[in-house]
Coordinates of C-alpha atoms in Angstrom, one line a residue:
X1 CA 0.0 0.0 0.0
X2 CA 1.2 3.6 -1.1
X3 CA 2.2 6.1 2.0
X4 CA 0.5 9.4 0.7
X5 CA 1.4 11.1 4.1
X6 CA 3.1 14.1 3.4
X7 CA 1.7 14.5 -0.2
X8 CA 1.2 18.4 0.2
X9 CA 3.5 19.0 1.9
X10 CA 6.1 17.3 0.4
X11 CA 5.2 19.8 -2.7
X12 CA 6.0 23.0 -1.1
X13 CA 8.8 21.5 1.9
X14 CA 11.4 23.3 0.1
X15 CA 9.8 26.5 0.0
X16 CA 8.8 26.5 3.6
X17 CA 12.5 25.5 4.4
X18 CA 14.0 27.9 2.3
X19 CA 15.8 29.5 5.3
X20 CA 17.9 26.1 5.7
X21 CA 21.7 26.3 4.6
X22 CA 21.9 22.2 3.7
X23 CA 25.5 23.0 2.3
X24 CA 26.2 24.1 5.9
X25 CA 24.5 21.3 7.7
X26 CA 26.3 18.9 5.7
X27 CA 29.8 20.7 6.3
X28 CA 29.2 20.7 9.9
X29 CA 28.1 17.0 10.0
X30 CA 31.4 15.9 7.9
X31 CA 33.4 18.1 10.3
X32 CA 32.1 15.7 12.8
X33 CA 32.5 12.5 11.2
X34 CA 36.2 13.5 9.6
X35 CA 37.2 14.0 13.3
X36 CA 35.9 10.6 14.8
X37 CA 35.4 8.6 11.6
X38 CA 37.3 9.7 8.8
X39 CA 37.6 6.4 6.9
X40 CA 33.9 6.5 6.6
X41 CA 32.0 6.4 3.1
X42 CA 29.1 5.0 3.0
X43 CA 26.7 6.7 4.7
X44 CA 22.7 6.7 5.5
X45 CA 20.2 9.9 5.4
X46 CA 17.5 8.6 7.6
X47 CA 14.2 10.2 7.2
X48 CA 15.6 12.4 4.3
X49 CA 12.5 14.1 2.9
X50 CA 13.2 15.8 -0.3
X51 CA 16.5 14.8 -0.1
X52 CA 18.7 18.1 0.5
X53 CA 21.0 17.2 2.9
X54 CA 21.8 14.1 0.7
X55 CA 22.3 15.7 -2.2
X56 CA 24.6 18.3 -0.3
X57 CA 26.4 15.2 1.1
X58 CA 26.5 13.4 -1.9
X59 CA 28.8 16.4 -3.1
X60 CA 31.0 16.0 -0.2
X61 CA 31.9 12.4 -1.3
X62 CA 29.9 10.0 0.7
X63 CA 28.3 7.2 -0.9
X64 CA 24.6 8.1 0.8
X65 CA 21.7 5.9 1.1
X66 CA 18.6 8.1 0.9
X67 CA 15.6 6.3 3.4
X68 CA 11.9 8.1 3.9
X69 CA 9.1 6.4 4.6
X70 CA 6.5 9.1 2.0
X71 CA 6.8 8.3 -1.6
X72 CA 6.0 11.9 -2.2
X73 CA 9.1 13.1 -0.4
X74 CA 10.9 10.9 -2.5
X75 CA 9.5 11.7 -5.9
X76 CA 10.7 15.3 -5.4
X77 CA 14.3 13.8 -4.0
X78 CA 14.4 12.1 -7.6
X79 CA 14.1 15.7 -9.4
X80 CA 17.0 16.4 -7.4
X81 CA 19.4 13.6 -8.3
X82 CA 18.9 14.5 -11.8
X83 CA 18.9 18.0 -11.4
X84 CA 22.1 17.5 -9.7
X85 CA 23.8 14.2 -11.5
X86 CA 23.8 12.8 -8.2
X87 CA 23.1 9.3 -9.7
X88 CA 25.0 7.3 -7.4
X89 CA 22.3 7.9 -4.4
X90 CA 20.5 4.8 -3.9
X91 CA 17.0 5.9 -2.7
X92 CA 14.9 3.5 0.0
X93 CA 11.0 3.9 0.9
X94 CA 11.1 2.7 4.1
X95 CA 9.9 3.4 7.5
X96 CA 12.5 4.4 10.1
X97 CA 11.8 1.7 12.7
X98 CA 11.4 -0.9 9.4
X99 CA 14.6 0.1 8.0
X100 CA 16.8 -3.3 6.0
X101 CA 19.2 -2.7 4.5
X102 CA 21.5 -4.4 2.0
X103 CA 24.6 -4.5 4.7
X104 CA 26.1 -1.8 6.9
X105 CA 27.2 1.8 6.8
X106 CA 29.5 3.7 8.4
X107 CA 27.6 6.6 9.6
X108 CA 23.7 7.3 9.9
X109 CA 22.7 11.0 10.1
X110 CA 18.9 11.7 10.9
X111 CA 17.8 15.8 10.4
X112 CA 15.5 18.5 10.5
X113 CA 13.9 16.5 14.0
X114 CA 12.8 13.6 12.2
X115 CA 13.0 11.8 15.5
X116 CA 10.3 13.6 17.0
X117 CA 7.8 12.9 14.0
X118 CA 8.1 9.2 15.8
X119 CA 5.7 9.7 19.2
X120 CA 5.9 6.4 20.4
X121 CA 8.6 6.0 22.4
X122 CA 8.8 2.3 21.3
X123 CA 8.6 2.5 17.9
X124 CA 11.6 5.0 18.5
X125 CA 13.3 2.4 20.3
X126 CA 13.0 0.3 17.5
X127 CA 14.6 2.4 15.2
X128 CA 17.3 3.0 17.3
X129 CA 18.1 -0.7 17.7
X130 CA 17.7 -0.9 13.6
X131 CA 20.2 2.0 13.1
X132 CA 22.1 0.0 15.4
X133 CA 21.9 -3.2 13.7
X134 CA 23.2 -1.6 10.3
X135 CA 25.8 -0.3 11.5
X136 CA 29.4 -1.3 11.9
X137 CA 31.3 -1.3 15.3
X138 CA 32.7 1.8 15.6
X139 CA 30.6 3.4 13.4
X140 CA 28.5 7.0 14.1
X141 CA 24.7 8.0 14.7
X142 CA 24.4 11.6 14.5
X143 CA 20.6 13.5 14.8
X144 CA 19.0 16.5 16.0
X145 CA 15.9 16.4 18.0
X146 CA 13.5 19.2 18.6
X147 CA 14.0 20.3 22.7
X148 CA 11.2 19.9 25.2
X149 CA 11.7 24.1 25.6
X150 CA 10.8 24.5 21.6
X151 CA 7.3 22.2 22.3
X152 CA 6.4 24.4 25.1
X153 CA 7.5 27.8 24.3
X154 CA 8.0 27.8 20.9
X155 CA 5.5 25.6 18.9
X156 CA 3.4 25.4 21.7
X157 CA -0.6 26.4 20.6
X158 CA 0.7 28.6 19.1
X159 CA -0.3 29.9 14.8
X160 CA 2.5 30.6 12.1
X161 CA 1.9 31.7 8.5
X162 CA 3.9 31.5 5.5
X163 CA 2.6 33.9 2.8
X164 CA 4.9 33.2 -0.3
X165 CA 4.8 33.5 -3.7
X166 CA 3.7 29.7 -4.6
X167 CA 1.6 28.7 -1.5
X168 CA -0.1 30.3 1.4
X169 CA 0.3 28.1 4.4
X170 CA -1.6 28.2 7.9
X171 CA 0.0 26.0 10.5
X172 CA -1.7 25.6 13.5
X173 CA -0.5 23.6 16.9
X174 CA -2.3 22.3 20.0
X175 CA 0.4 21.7 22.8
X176 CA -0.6 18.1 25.1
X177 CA 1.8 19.1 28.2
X178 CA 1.5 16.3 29.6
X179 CA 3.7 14.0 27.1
X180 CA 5.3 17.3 24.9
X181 CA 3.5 15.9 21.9
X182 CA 2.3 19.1 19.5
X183 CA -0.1 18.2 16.5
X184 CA 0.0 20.5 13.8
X185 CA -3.1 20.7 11.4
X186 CA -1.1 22.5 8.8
X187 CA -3.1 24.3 5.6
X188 CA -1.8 25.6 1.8
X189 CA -4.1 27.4 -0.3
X190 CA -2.2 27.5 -4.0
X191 CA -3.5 28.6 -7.1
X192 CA -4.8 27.1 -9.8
X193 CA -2.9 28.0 -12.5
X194 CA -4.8 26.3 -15.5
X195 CA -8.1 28.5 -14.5
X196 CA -6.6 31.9 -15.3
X197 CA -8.2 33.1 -11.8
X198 CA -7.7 33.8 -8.7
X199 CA -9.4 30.9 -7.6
X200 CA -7.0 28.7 -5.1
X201 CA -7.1 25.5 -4.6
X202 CA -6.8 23.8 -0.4
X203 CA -5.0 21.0 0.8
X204 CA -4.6 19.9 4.1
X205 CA -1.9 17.9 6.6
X206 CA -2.1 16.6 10.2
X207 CA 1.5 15.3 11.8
X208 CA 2.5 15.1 15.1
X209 CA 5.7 15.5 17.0
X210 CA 6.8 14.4 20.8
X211 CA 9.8 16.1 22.7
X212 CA 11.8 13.8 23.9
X213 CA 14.4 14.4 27.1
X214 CA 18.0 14.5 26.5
X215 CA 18.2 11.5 29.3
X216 CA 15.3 9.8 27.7
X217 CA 17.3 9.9 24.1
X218 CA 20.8 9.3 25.6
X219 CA 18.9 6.0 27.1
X220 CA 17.3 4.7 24.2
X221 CA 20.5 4.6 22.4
X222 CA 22.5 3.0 24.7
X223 CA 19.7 0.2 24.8
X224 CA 20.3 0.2 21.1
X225 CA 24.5 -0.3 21.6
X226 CA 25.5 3.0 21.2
X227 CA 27.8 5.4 23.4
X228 CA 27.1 9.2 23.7
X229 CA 30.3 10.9 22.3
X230 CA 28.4 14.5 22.7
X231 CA 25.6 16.2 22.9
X232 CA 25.5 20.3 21.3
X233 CA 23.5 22.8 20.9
X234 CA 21.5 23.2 17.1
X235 CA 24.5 22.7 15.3
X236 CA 27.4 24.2 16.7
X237 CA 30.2 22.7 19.2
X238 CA 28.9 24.4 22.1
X239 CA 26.6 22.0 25.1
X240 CA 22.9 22.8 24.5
X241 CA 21.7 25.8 26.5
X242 CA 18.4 25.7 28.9
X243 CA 16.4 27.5 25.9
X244 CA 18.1 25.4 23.3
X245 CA 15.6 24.4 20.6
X246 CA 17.5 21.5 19.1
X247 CA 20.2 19.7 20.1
X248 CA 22.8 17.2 18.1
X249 CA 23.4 13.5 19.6
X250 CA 26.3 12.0 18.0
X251 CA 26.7 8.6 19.1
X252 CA 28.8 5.7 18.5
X253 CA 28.1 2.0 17.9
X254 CA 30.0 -0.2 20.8

C-alpha cells in the first residue's frame, strides 16, 4: 500500500524551508564524522525528505543511502538527483523503525527533527536498535531532535503563517503538556494555474511531534549499543543551553 502522508507538503517542503543552509549542515556533519570517523564512506540519510541534505552530502563524497518512509518526499528527491547528476544515491521507501538494508554503513545521520515525528517512544526504540543493527562497530549515529523548551514555548498552541509566492500556508499547533506531543493541522491554499483566476485550490496535513528528554534519548540509544560521544547545541560545538531548541546527539556503535 502507497504512504500518501506528506503529499502536500512534500510539494512545497522546500519552500517552507528555504531559510535552511543544507550546504552548511552537511559541512558541519562531515566536520564531525572527519574528526571521529574519517575512513567512513558509506553513509545513511534517515528520514531524508526531499533529499537536500543528501544531495549536499553526496557532493562531499559519501556514498549516501537516501531512506523516507512518504513516496511523495521521495518523488521530489528524484528531481534532485537528476537535477544534480547525483546518480550514485541509492534511494529507500522505508519506515524508520522498518529500515533493511542491504549490509552496513559507516555513519547514519537523521535531520530537521525527524525523530520527533516518531511519538511512540517504542517505535523510537526500535529504530534505534535498527540504526544500530546496520551499523558497523565503531561506526556514528548523528541526529537532531526538537527540545522539550521548543514544544512548550515555541510551537506550543501557538499559529505561524507562511505567505509566499507559490503557497499560502496556515499551521496551527495544539500543545498536550502532559507528554510534549504538539499536533499541527497545517493548511496551503495554491493557485490554480490552469483556471486563469484567482481561484485557489486547499489542501490539508495533520502530523505530530513528541519532545523527547535528553536522558530519555541518551537512554534509548544505549539500549540500542550506542555510546554518547556528545551532545550540542543546534548545530554548533557548544553543550545545548536551557532555551536550546535542538540539540545534536552524536553517538557511536559499541
Amino acid at each position: 500500500m502507497k504512504n500518501n502522508r506528506y503529499l502536500t507538503f512534500a510539494r512545497f517542503y522546500d519552500a517552507l524551508t528555504s531559510n535552511i543552509s543544507y550546504s552548511e549542515r552537511a559541512k558541519y556533519l562531515k566536520s564531525i564524522i572527519n574528526d571521529l570517523f574519517p575512513a567512513a564512506e558509506i553513509l545513511l540519510d534517515l528520514a531524508c525528505g526531499t533529499g537536500s541534505l543528501s544531495i549536499e552530502l553526496d557532493k562531499l563524497g559519501f556514498d549516501v543511502i537516501a531512506v523516507d518512509a512518504s513516496e511523495a518526499m521521495l518523488s521530489e528527491l528524484y528531481d534532485k538527483k537528476i537535477e544534480n547528476s547525483a546518480d550514485n544515491i541509492l534511494v529507500l521507501c522505508q519506515k524508520m523503525q522498518e529500515l533493511d538494508l542491504y549490509g552496513t554503513v559507516d555513519v547514519t545521520v537523521c535531520a530537521l527533527d525527524s525523530v520527533n515525528h516518531i511519538t511512540d517512544k517504542n517505535i523510537l526504540q526500535t529504530a534505534f536498535d535498527k540504526v544500530s543493527l546496520f551499523t558497523v562497530p565503531g561506526g556514528l549515529f548523528i541526529f537532531d531532535a526538537n527540545t522539550e523548551y521548543k514544544h512548550r514555548n515555541i510551537l506550543a498552541d501557538n499559529t505561524f503563517v507562511y505567505d509566499l509566492d507559490d503557497v499560502y500556508c496556515v499551521w496551527q499547533n495544539s500543545l498536550n503538556p502532559d507528554d510534549n506531543t504538539v499536533s499541527m493541522d497545517i493548511d496551503f491554499f495554491y493557485p490554480d494555474e490552469s483556471s486563469g483566476s484567482s481561484a485557489y485550490f486547499r489542501a490539508s496535513d495533520t502530523i505530530s511531534e513528541k519532545a523527547y528528554s535528553v536522558d530519555e534519548l541518551s537512554d534509548m540509544l544505549k539500549k540500542s549499543g550506542f555510546e554518547i560521544v556528545n551532545i550540542f547545541g543546534d548545530y554548533n560545538f557548544s553543550a545545548p543551553a536551557e532555551n536550546e531548541e535542538r540539540v545534536v546527539f552524536v553517538a557511536r556503535k559499541v
